[in-house]
Amino acid sequence: MTLLGVGARLIDVTSGKTLAGEELDAEVTRVGAALSELPPGALFARMSVDLESVLNYLGAFEAGRAIALIDPALDADVLAELIERFRPAAVLSAPDAPAPEGYDVSDGHWVRKSTEGVEPHPHLAVLLPTSGSTGNPKLVRLSRGAMLANADAIAEVLGIDRDEVAPTSLPLHYSYGLSVLNSHLVRGATVVIEPSGVLGRGFWDAVNEHKVTSLAGVPYHYEMLRRLKFDPAKYPTLRTLTQAGGKLRDELVAQFNDKIREVGGRMFVMYGQTEAAPRMTTVPAERLAEKLGSAGPALPGGEFAIRREDGSETTHPKIVGEVVYRGPNVMMGYAEDEAGLAAGDEYGGVLATGDLGYLDEDGFLYITGRLKRIGKVFGNRVSLDDLEHAVRSASVGIDVVAAVPAGDKVVLFAEGADKDICKDASKALSERLHLHTSGFDVRPIDTVPLLASGKIDYRSLEAQV
């Protein structure tokens, strides 16, 4: 099976170029042939939102070359450390900087001089980092079968066909953005490559010009669209909204669901992880209002269980524990270095997500927090996710908040709040948890920092406490 279904089209807004049919197939084949001539090993591709990056990805995938998708804004020292650990065959669309030792510059790429390298496992197709622009990321190893199975399952539940037109509203090195690309191309739909993103004016011009039918966003995008008073009636062809990448406030899910339903459209809420290629659930649009707050049932081919503290698993409703997923889209494992790229499937289709949650009577999943998103207030364990939710629900005027542990207290950064509002939030948390207000250090911040994926950059906030 190929990622390019019959009828698949790429529309590049920047150049005005459209690739479809035999021309698209020929271009992907040409790029794949060129990549096949590179030394053995995985390829690193700096994935900007542009036609060249998309063709590099598709060319590698169709040619059977394992490819790691790298944030083009990745810190130079982090990229250098990744190159040292994984010795990629080449860094495609390399930075405008001297090539690292052992590499030559060729056609804008850094190409490894040595022809000796570890051959990645034959099933390995895509590698995605586990963290954003900071830290020391491992690479998630995703097989060709996992990528195709997930793309097909997503296309099935969203009803994607050749009439769909999706824009690149998310970074392509981000698993959610990549899955939008995959799930549309596999069904022969159209992808509009537009680099400015949801908050850029050019994006909405492209929505109208190319008759875009769907929009994918993370919670931050929907928070911003609410502030901008987004009205789907202004975009007659846009009739599908999808949301993943973290939990969106229930009231906003309801608000956007109402907006899109008023114009005859539909909204889907999803849940996933990079390790699952990346999506695991979708709430059916017709049940979204009824199941507000749910992540939905498993995608076709997948299933959930809840792992209790004693290690046993259950599917009985309302029992909270670690969410365990089984499905054909689960990763092969992680790679820490070049040698790890040759490893086979180490997970057997089973992923312990690290998320806490429960199933309801209909098998719909509800996520309640993260196993490791825990802080302490005067020795009392508290869920940082629950604290964020409590602040947003406290009616003190805070919509965007990020909580991080800080010794024997928790620091919460409140976007756009003044000192009085922060004091009100501290008091609300104190009254709710029956702990002294000094344990909840709510601080104003102009803008909560985000990773390229649109998720909160907790690591940079932890560095500020």
Coordinates of C-alpha atoms in Angstrom, one line a residue:
M1 CA 0.0 0.0 0.0
T2 CA 1.2 3.5 -0.8
L3 CA 0.6 6.9 0.9
L4 CA -0.5 8.3 -2.5
G5 CA -4.1 7.3 -3.1
V6 CA -5.7 7.8 -6.6
G7 CA -6.5 11.4 -7.1
A8 CA -4.1 12.8 -4.4
R9 CA -3.1 16.4 -5.0
L10 CA -0.6 18.8 -3.5
I11 CA -1.3 22.6 -3.9
D12 CA 1.7 24.8 -3.0
V13 CA 0.4 28.2 -2.1
T14 CA 3.9 29.8 -2.1
S15 CA 4.8 28.8 -5.7
G16 CA 1.3 28.4 -7.1
K17 CA 2.2 25.0 -8.2
T18 CA -0.1 22.0 -8.2
L19 CA 1.1 18.4 -8.4
A20 CA -1.4 15.6 -9.1
G21 CA -1.8 12.3 -10.8
E22 CA 1.1 11.1 -12.9
E23 CA 3.1 14.3 -12.3
L24 CA 2.9 13.9 -8.6
D25 CA 3.9 10.2 -8.8
A26 CA 6.8 11.0 -11.1
E27 CA 8.1 13.8 -8.8
V28 CA 7.9 11.5 -5.7
T29 CA 9.6 8.8 -7.6
R30 CA 12.4 11.2 -8.8
V31 CA 13.0 12.4 -5.2
G32 CA 12.9 8.9 -3.8
A33 CA 15.5 7.7 -6.4
A34 CA 17.8 10.6 -5.5
L35 CA 17.5 9.8 -1.8
S36 CA 18.2 6.1 -2.5
E37 CA 21.7 7.1 -3.8
L38 CA 22.7 8.5 -0.4
P39 CA 24.8 6.5 2.1
P40 CA 23.2 3.8 4.3
G41 CA 21.4 5.0 7.5
A42 CA 18.4 7.1 8.4
L43 CA 17.7 10.4 6.7
F44 CA 17.2 13.6 8.8
A45 CA 14.7 16.0 7.1
R46 CA 14.2 19.5 8.4
M47 CA 10.5 19.7 7.8
S48 CA 9.4 23.2 7.0
V49 CA 5.9 23.7 5.7
D50 CA 6.8 23.8 2.1
L51 CA 6.6 21.6 -1.0
E52 CA 10.3 20.5 -0.9
S53 CA 9.8 19.1 2.6
V54 CA 6.7 17.2 1.7
L55 CA 8.3 15.7 -1.4
N56 CA 11.4 14.7 0.7
Y57 CA 9.1 12.9 3.1
L58 CA 7.0 11.2 0.4
G59 CA 10.0 10.3 -1.6
A60 CA 11.7 8.6 1.3
F61 CA 8.6 6.8 2.4
E62 CA 7.8 5.4 -1.1
A63 CA 11.5 4.5 -1.6
G64 CA 11.7 2.6 1.7
R65 CA 14.2 5.0 3.3
A66 CA 13.8 5.6 7.0
I67 CA 13.3 9.3 7.6
A68 CA 13.4 11.4 10.8
L69 CA 11.3 14.5 10.7
I70 CA 13.1 17.4 12.5
D71 CA 11.8 20.8 13.6
P72 CA 13.6 23.3 11.4
A73 CA 13.8 25.6 14.4
L74 CA 15.6 23.0 16.5
D75 CA 18.5 24.6 18.5
A76 CA 21.8 24.1 16.6
D77 CA 23.4 22.4 19.6
V78 CA 20.5 19.9 19.9
L79 CA 20.6 19.1 16.2
A80 CA 24.4 18.6 16.4
E81 CA 23.9 16.2 19.3
L82 CA 21.3 14.3 17.4
I83 CA 23.6 14.0 14.4
E84 CA 26.4 12.8 16.6
R85 CA 24.2 10.1 18.1
F86 CA 22.4 8.9 15.0
R87 CA 25.0 9.6 12.2
P88 CA 22.2 10.2 9.6
A89 CA 23.0 9.5 6.0
A90 CA 22.1 13.1 5.2
V91 CA 20.4 16.1 6.7
L92 CA 18.0 17.3 4.1
S93 CA 17.3 21.0 3.7
A94 CA 20.3 21.6 6.0
P95 CA 20.8 24.8 7.9
D96 CA 22.7 27.6 6.3
A97 CA 25.8 26.9 8.3
P98 CA 29.1 24.9 8.0
A99 CA 28.5 21.2 7.8
P100 CA 29.5 19.1 10.8
E101 CA 32.6 17.1 10.8
G102 CA 32.3 14.0 8.5
Y103 CA 29.7 15.7 6.2
D104 CA 29.8 17.4 2.9
V105 CA 27.4 20.0 1.5
S106 CA 25.5 18.9 -1.6
D107 CA 22.4 20.5 -3.2
G108 CA 21.5 22.2 0.1
H109 CA 21.9 18.9 2.1
W110 CA 24.6 17.7 4.5
V111 CA 25.7 14.3 3.2
R112 CA 27.7 11.9 5.3
K113 CA 31.2 11.2 3.8
S114 CA 31.4 7.7 5.2
T115 CA 29.5 4.9 3.4
E116 CA 29.7 2.8 6.5
G117 CA 26.6 2.9 8.7
V118 CA 23.9 1.0 10.4
E119 CA 21.1 -0.2 8.1
P120 CA 17.8 0.7 9.7
H121 CA 15.3 -2.2 10.3
P122 CA 13.5 -2.9 7.0
H123 CA 10.1 -2.1 8.5
L124 CA 11.2 1.3 9.9
A125 CA 9.7 4.2 8.0
V126 CA 9.4 7.3 10.1
L127 CA 11.3 8.6 13.2
L128 CA 9.8 11.4 15.3
P129 CA 11.5 13.1 18.3
T130 CA 9.9 12.7 21.7
S131 CA 10.3 16.4 22.7
G132 CA 10.3 19.8 21.2
S133 CA 13.1 22.3 20.7
T134 CA 14.9 21.6 24.0
G135 CA 16.1 18.5 25.8
N136 CA 17.8 15.4 24.7
P137 CA 15.1 13.6 22.6
K138 CA 14.8 10.0 21.8
L139 CA 13.4 9.0 18.4
V140 CA 10.1 7.2 18.2
R141 CA 10.4 4.3 15.6
L142 CA 7.3 4.0 13.5
S143 CA 6.9 1.2 10.9
R144 CA 5.5 1.6 7.5
G145 CA 2.5 -0.6 8.5
A146 CA 1.8 1.6 11.6
M147 CA 1.8 4.8 9.5
L148 CA -0.5 3.3 6.9
A149 CA -2.8 1.7 9.3
N150 CA -3.3 4.9 11.3
A151 CA -3.8 7.0 8.2
D152 CA -6.4 4.6 6.9
A153 CA -8.3 4.4 10.2
I154 CA -8.4 8.2 10.6
A155 CA -9.6 8.6 7.0
E156 CA -12.3 6.0 7.8
V157 CA -13.7 7.7 10.9
L158 CA -13.5 11.2 9.5
G159 CA -15.0 10.1 6.2
I160 CA -12.2 11.5 4.1
D161 CA -12.5 11.0 0.4
R162 CA -11.2 12.6 -2.9
D163 CA -13.4 15.7 -2.4
E164 CA -11.7 16.7 0.8
V165 CA -9.2 19.6 0.9
A166 CA -7.0 20.0 4.0
P167 CA -4.6 22.8 4.7
T168 CA -1.3 22.5 6.6
S169 CA -2.5 24.2 9.7
L170 CA 0.1 22.4 11.8
P171 CA 3.9 21.8 11.6
L172 CA 4.7 18.8 9.4
H173 CA 7.4 17.5 11.8
Y174 CA 4.6 17.3 14.5
S175 CA 2.9 14.0 14.5
Y176 CA -0.6 15.5 14.3
G177 CA 0.3 17.6 11.4
L178 CA 1.9 14.7 9.7
S179 CA -1.2 12.5 10.2
V180 CA -3.4 15.1 8.6
L181 CA -1.1 14.9 5.5
N182 CA -1.1 11.1 5.5
S183 CA -4.8 10.5 6.1
H184 CA -5.8 12.8 3.2
L185 CA -3.2 11.7 0.7
V186 CA -4.0 8.0 1.3
R187 CA -7.6 8.6 0.3
G188 CA -6.7 10.6 -2.8
A189 CA -7.7 14.0 -1.2
T190 CA -6.0 17.4 -1.7
V191 CA -3.5 19.0 0.7
V192 CA -2.9 22.7 0.5
I193 CA 0.6 23.6 1.6
E194 CA 0.3 27.0 3.3
P195 CA 3.2 28.1 5.6
S196 CA 1.7 31.0 7.7
G197 CA -0.6 28.9 9.9
V198 CA -4.0 29.4 11.4
L199 CA -3.2 32.9 12.8
G200 CA -1.7 34.2 9.5
R201 CA -3.9 36.2 7.1
G202 CA -2.6 34.3 4.1
F203 CA -3.9 31.1 5.6
W204 CA -7.5 32.2 5.5
D205 CA -7.1 33.6 2.0
A206 CA -6.0 30.1 1.0
V207 CA -9.0 28.6 2.7
N208 CA -11.3 30.5 0.5
E209 CA -9.2 30.4 -2.7
H210 CA -8.7 26.6 -2.6
K211 CA -12.1 25.7 -1.1
V212 CA -10.7 24.1 2.0
T213 CA -13.1 21.7 3.7
S214 CA -11.5 20.9 7.0
L215 CA -9.3 22.5 9.7
A216 CA -7.1 20.7 12.3
G217 CA -6.0 22.5 15.4
V218 CA -4.6 22.0 18.9
P219 CA -6.2 23.7 22.0
Y220 CA -4.1 26.8 21.6
H221 CA -5.5 27.4 18.1
Y222 CA -9.1 27.1 19.3
E223 CA -8.4 29.5 22.2
M224 CA -7.0 32.0 19.7
L225 CA -9.9 31.5 17.3
R226 CA -12.4 32.2 20.1
R227 CA -10.6 35.5 20.8
L228 CA -10.7 36.3 17.1
K229 CA -14.4 35.5 17.1
F230 CA -14.0 32.8 14.4
D231 CA -17.2 32.4 12.3
P232 CA -17.3 29.4 10.0
A233 CA -20.1 31.0 8.0
K234 CA -17.4 33.2 6.4
Y235 CA -15.8 30.1 4.8
P236 CA -18.6 28.3 2.9
T237 CA -16.5 25.2 2.1
L238 CA -15.1 24.7 5.6
R239 CA -17.4 22.2 7.3
T240 CA -15.1 19.9 9.4
L241 CA -13.2 20.9 12.5
T242 CA -10.8 18.4 14.2
Q243 CA -9.0 18.9 17.5
A244 CA -6.2 16.9 19.2
G245 CA -2.9 17.6 20.8
G246 CA -4.2 18.0 24.3
K247 CA -7.5 18.5 26.1
L248 CA -9.6 21.5 25.0
R249 CA -11.8 23.1 27.6
D250 CA -15.3 21.5 27.5
E251 CA -17.0 24.8 27.1
L252 CA -14.9 25.6 24.0
V253 CA -15.6 22.1 22.5
A254 CA -19.3 22.9 23.0
Q255 CA -19.0 26.4 21.6
F256 CA -17.1 25.3 18.4
N257 CA -19.3 22.3 18.0
D258 CA -22.4 24.6 18.1
K259 CA -20.8 27.0 15.6
I260 CA -19.9 24.4 13.0
R261 CA -23.2 22.5 13.4
E262 CA -25.1 25.8 12.8
V263 CA -23.7 25.8 9.2
G264 CA -24.2 22.1 8.6
G265 CA -20.7 21.0 9.6
R266 CA -19.2 18.6 12.1
M267 CA -16.5 18.6 14.8
F268 CA -14.3 15.7 15.8
V269 CA -12.3 15.6 19.0
M270 CA -9.3 13.1 19.1
Y271 CA -6.7 11.8 21.4
G272 CA -3.3 10.3 20.5
Q273 CA 0.4 10.1 21.1
T274 CA 3.4 10.2 18.8
E275 CA 4.1 6.6 19.9
A276 CA 0.8 5.6 18.2
A277 CA 1.5 7.1 14.8
P278 CA -0.2 9.3 16.4
R279 CA -4.0 9.0 16.9
M280 CA -5.9 6.5 18.9
T281 CA -9.4 7.8 19.3
T282 CA -12.1 10.0 17.6
V283 CA -15.4 11.1 19.2
P284 CA -18.0 10.6 16.5
A285 CA -19.3 14.1 15.5
E286 CA -22.9 13.1 16.2
R287 CA -22.1 12.1 19.8
L288 CA -19.8 15.0 20.7
A289 CA -22.4 17.0 22.6
E290 CA -23.5 13.9 24.4
K291 CA -20.0 12.8 25.3
L292 CA -18.5 16.2 26.1
G293 CA -15.1 15.8 27.8
S294 CA -14.5 12.4 26.3
A295 CA -11.6 11.4 24.0
G296 CA -13.9 8.9 22.3
P297 CA -13.7 5.2 21.5
A298 CA -10.6 3.6 19.9
L299 CA -10.0 3.9 16.2
P300 CA -11.0 0.9 14.0
G301 CA -8.5 -1.9 14.8
G302 CA -7.6 -0.5 18.2
E303 CA -8.8 -1.1 21.8
F304 CA -8.3 0.3 25.3
A305 CA -7.9 -1.2 28.7
I306 CA -7.3 0.4 32.1
R307 CA -4.3 -0.8 34.2
R308 CA -4.8 -0.7 37.9
E309 CA -2.0 0.0 40.4
D310 CA -1.6 -3.8 40.9
G311 CA -0.9 -4.2 37.2
S312 CA -4.1 -6.0 36.3
E313 CA -6.2 -4.6 33.4
T314 CA -9.9 -4.0 33.2
T315 CA -12.5 -2.6 30.7
H316 CA -15.1 -2.1 33.4
P317 CA -16.5 1.5 33.4
K318 CA -15.5 4.3 35.7
I319 CA -12.3 2.6 37.0
V320 CA -9.4 5.1 36.9
G321 CA -5.9 3.9 36.0
E322 CA -3.2 4.1 33.4
V323 CA -4.6 4.0 29.8
V324 CA -3.3 1.0 27.8
Y325 CA -3.8 1.0 24.0
R326 CA -3.5 -2.0 21.6
G327 CA -3.5 -1.5 17.9
P328 CA -1.6 -1.9 14.6
N329 CA -0.4 1.7 14.8
V330 CA 1.8 1.3 18.0
M331 CA 5.4 2.2 17.5
M332 CA 8.2 -0.4 17.2
G333 CA 10.0 1.3 20.1
Y334 CA 12.5 4.1 20.8
A335 CA 16.0 4.7 19.5
E336 CA 18.6 6.4 21.6
D337 CA 21.4 6.2 18.9
E338 CA 22.3 4.8 15.5
A339 CA 22.5 1.2 16.7
G340 CA 18.9 1.4 17.9
L341 CA 17.6 2.0 14.4
A342 CA 18.3 -1.6 13.5
A343 CA 16.1 -3.0 16.3
G344 CA 12.8 -4.8 15.5
D345 CA 9.4 -4.4 17.1
E346 CA 9.8 -4.2 20.9
Y347 CA 6.3 -3.3 21.8
G348 CA 4.1 -5.9 20.1
G349 CA 1.3 -3.5 19.4
V350 CA 0.8 -2.6 23.1
L351 CA 1.3 1.0 24.4
A352 CA 1.2 2.0 28.1
T353 CA 0.3 5.7 27.5
G354 CA 1.4 7.2 30.8
D355 CA -2.0 8.9 30.9
L356 CA -4.6 8.4 33.6
G357 CA -8.2 7.8 32.6
Y358 CA -11.3 5.6 32.6
L359 CA -13.8 4.1 30.2
D360 CA -17.5 4.7 30.3
E361 CA -20.3 2.2 29.7
D362 CA -20.0 2.8 25.9
G363 CA -16.2 2.3 25.8
F364 CA -15.5 6.0 25.4
L365 CA -12.3 7.1 27.0
Y366 CA -11.9 10.0 29.4
I367 CA -8.4 11.3 30.2
T368 CA -8.0 12.6 33.7
G369 CA -4.3 13.5 33.8
R370 CA -0.7 12.3 33.5
L371 CA 1.0 9.7 35.7
K372 CA 4.1 12.0 35.8
R373 CA 2.3 15.4 35.8
I374 CA 2.4 15.4 39.6
G375 CA 3.6 18.2 42.0
K376 CA 3.6 18.5 45.8
V377 CA 2.1 21.1 48.0
F378 CA 3.4 20.9 51.6
G379 CA 4.0 17.1 51.0
N380 CA 0.5 16.5 49.4
R381 CA 0.6 15.0 45.9
V382 CA -1.5 17.1 43.5
S383 CA -2.2 16.6 39.8
L384 CA -0.8 19.6 37.8
D385 CA -3.4 19.0 35.1
D386 CA -6.2 19.1 37.7
L387 CA -4.8 22.4 39.1
E388 CA -4.8 23.9 35.6
H389 CA -8.4 22.8 35.1
A390 CA -9.4 24.2 38.5
V391 CA -8.0 27.6 37.7
R392 CA -9.8 27.7 34.3
S393 CA -13.0 26.7 36.0
A394 CA -12.7 29.1 38.9
S395 CA -14.3 32.1 37.0
V396 CA -11.5 34.4 37.9
G397 CA -10.7 35.4 34.3
I398 CA -7.9 33.0 33.5
D399 CA -8.2 30.9 30.3
V400 CA -4.6 29.9 29.6
V401 CA -2.6 28.6 32.5
A402 CA 0.4 26.3 32.9
A403 CA 1.4 24.6 36.2
V404 CA 4.9 23.3 37.0
P405 CA 6.3 21.8 40.2
A406 CA 8.6 23.9 42.4
G407 CA 9.8 22.1 45.5
D408 CA 7.0 22.0 48.1
K409 CA 4.7 24.3 46.1
V410 CA 3.3 24.7 42.6
V411 CA 3.9 27.6 40.3
L412 CA 1.1 28.4 37.9
F413 CA 1.7 30.9 35.0
A414 CA -1.4 32.7 34.1
E415 CA -1.5 34.3 30.6
G416 CA -2.6 37.9 30.5
A417 CA -3.6 38.0 34.2
D418 CA -2.9 40.9 36.6
K419 CA -1.7 40.4 40.2
D420 CA -5.2 40.7 41.7
I421 CA -6.5 38.0 39.4
C422 CA -3.5 35.8 40.3
K423 CA -4.3 36.3 44.0
D424 CA -7.9 35.3 43.4
A425 CA -6.7 32.1 41.6
S426 CA -4.4 31.2 44.5
K427 CA -7.3 31.7 46.9
A428 CA -9.6 29.5 44.8
L429 CA -7.1 26.7 44.8
S430 CA -6.5 27.0 48.5
E431 CA -10.2 26.8 49.2
R432 CA -10.7 23.8 46.8
L433 CA -7.7 21.8 48.2
H434 CA -7.8 23.0 51.8
L435 CA -4.2 23.9 51.7
H436 CA -2.6 27.3 52.4
T437 CA -2.5 29.9 49.6
S438 CA 1.3 30.1 49.7
G439 CA 1.4 26.6 48.2
F440 CA 0.0 28.0 45.0
D441 CA 2.2 30.6 43.4
V442 CA 0.2 32.0 40.6
R443 CA 2.2 34.4 38.5
P444 CA 1.3 36.6 35.6
I445 CA 2.9 36.0 32.2
D446 CA 2.4 37.8 28.9
T447 CA 2.3 34.7 26.8
V448 CA 2.6 31.0 27.9
P449 CA 5.4 29.6 25.8
L450 CA 4.5 27.0 23.3
L451 CA 6.3 24.3 21.4
A452 CA 6.0 24.2 17.6
S453 CA 3.2 21.6 18.1
G454 CA 1.1 24.2 19.9
K455 CA 1.5 22.4 23.2
I456 CA 2.7 24.2 26.3
D457 CA 6.5 24.3 26.7
Y458 CA 6.7 23.2 30.3
R459 CA 10.4 22.7 30.2
S460 CA 11.1 26.3 29.6
L461 CA 8.7 27.3 32.4
E462 CA 10.3 25.0 34.8
A463 CA 13.6 26.9 34.1
Q464 CA 11.9 30.1 35.3
V465 CA 11.0 28.9 38.8

